[in-house]
PDB file of C-alpha atoms in Angstrom:
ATOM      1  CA  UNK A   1     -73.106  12.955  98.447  1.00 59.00           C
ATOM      2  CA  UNK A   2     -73.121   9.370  98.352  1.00 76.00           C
ATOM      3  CA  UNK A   3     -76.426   8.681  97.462  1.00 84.00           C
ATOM      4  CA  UNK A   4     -75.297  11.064  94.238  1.00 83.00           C
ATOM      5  CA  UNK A   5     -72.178   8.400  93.262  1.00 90.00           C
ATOM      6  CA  UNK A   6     -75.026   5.364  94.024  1.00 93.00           C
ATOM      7  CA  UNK A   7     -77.031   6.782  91.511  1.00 94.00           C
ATOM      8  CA  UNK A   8     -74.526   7.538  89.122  1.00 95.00           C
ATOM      9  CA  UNK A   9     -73.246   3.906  89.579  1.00 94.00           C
ATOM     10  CA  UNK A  10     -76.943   2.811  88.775  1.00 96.00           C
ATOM     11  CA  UNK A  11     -76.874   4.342  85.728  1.00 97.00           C
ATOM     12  CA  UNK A  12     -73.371   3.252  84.479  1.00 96.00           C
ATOM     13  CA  UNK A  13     -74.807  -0.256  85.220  1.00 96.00           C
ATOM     14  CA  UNK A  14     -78.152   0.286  83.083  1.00 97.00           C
ATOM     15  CA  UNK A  15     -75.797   1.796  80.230  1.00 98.00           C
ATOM     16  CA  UNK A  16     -73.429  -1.506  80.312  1.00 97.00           C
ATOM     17  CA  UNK A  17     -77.075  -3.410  80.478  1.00 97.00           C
ATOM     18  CA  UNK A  18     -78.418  -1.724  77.385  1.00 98.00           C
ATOM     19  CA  UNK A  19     -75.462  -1.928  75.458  1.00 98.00           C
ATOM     20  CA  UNK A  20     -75.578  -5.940  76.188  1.00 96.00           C
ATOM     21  CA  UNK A  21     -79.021  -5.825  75.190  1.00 96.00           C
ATOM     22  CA  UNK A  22     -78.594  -3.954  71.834  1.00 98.00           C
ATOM     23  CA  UNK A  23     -75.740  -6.207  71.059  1.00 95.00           C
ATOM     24  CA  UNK A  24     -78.274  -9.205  71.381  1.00 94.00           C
ATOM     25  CA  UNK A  25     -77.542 -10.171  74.965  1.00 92.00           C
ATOM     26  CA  UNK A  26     -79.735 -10.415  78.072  1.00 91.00           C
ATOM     27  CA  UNK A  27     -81.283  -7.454  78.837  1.00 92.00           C
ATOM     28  CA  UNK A  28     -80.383  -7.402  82.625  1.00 92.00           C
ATOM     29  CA  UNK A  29     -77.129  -8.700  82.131  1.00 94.00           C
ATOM     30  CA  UNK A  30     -73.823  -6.877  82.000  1.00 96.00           C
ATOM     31  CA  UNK A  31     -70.927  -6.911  78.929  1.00 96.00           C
ATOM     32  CA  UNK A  32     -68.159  -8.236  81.562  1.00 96.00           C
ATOM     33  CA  UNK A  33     -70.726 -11.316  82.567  1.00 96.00           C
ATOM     34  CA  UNK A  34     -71.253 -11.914  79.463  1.00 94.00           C
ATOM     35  CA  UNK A  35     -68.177 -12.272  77.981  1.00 96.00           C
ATOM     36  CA  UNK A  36     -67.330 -13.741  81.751  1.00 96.00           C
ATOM     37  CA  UNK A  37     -69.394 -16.892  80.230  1.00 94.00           C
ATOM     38  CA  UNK A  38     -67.729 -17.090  76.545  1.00 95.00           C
ATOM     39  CA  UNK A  39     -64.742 -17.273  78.589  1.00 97.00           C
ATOM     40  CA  UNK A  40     -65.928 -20.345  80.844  1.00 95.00           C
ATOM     41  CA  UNK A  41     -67.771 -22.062  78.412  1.00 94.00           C
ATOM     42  CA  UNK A  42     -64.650 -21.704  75.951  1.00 96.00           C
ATOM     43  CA  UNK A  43     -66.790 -19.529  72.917  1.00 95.00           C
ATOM     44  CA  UNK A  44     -65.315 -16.814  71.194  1.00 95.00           C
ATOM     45  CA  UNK A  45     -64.211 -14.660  74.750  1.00 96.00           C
ATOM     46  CA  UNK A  46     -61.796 -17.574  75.706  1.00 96.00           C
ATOM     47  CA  UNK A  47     -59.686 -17.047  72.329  1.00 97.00           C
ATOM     48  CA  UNK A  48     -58.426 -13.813  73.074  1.00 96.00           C
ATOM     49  CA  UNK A  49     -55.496 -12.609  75.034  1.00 96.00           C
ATOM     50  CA  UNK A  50     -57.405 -10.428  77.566  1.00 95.00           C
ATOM     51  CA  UNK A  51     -54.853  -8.572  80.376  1.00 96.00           C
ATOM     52  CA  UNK A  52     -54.898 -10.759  83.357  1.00 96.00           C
ATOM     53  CA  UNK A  53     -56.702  -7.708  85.437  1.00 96.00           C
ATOM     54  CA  UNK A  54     -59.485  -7.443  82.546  1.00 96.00           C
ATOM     55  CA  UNK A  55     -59.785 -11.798  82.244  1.00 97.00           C
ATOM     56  CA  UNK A  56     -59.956 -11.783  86.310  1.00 97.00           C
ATOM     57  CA  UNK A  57     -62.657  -8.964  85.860  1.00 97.00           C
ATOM     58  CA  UNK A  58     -64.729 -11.066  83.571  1.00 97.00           C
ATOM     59  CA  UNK A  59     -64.646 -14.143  85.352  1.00 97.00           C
ATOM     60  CA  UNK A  60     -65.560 -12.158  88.664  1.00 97.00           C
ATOM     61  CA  UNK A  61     -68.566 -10.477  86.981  1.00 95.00           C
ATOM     62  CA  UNK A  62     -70.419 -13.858  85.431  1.00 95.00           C
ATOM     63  CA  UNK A  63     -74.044 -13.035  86.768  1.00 90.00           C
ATOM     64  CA  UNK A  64     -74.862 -17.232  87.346  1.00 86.00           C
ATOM     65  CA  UNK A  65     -78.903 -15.838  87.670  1.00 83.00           C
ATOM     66  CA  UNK A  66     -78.836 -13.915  84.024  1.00 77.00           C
ATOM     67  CA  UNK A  67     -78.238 -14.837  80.241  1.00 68.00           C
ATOM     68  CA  UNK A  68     -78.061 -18.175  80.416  1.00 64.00           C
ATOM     69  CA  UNK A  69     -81.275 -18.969  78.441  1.00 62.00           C
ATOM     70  CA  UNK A  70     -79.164 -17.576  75.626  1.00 58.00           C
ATOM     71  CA  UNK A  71     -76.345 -19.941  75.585  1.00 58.00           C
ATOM     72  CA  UNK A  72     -74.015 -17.047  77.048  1.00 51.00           C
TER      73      UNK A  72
END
């Protein structure tokens, strides 16, 4: 059974990854790191007034190994 909620945490991850990617992002990096990085580098992300849990969640997911070619 838990190889069953592995796999269907795999493929939550690779939907989250191709939604980045269709939205212009990296293609092996998440929404939340993304928008983890707008946040730290003070873009767009940092403007908003994101609920603590969901700002905490952002920071927490940055990927430092993915997206940053983009400026992300």
């Amino acid at each position: 059974m838990k190889q069953i909620g592995e796999y269907a945490w795999n493929i939550l991850i690779a939907i989250d990854q191709l939604a980045n990617a269709l939205l212009g992002g990296w293609h092996d990096e998440t929404i939340s790191s993304r928008l983890g990085k707008s946040i730290l580098k003070g873009g767009w992300a940092s403007k908003v007034r994101w609920p603590a849990w969901l700002y905490d969640h952002f920071i927490e997911s940055v990927e430092v190994d993915e997206g940053w070619e983009q400026g992300y």
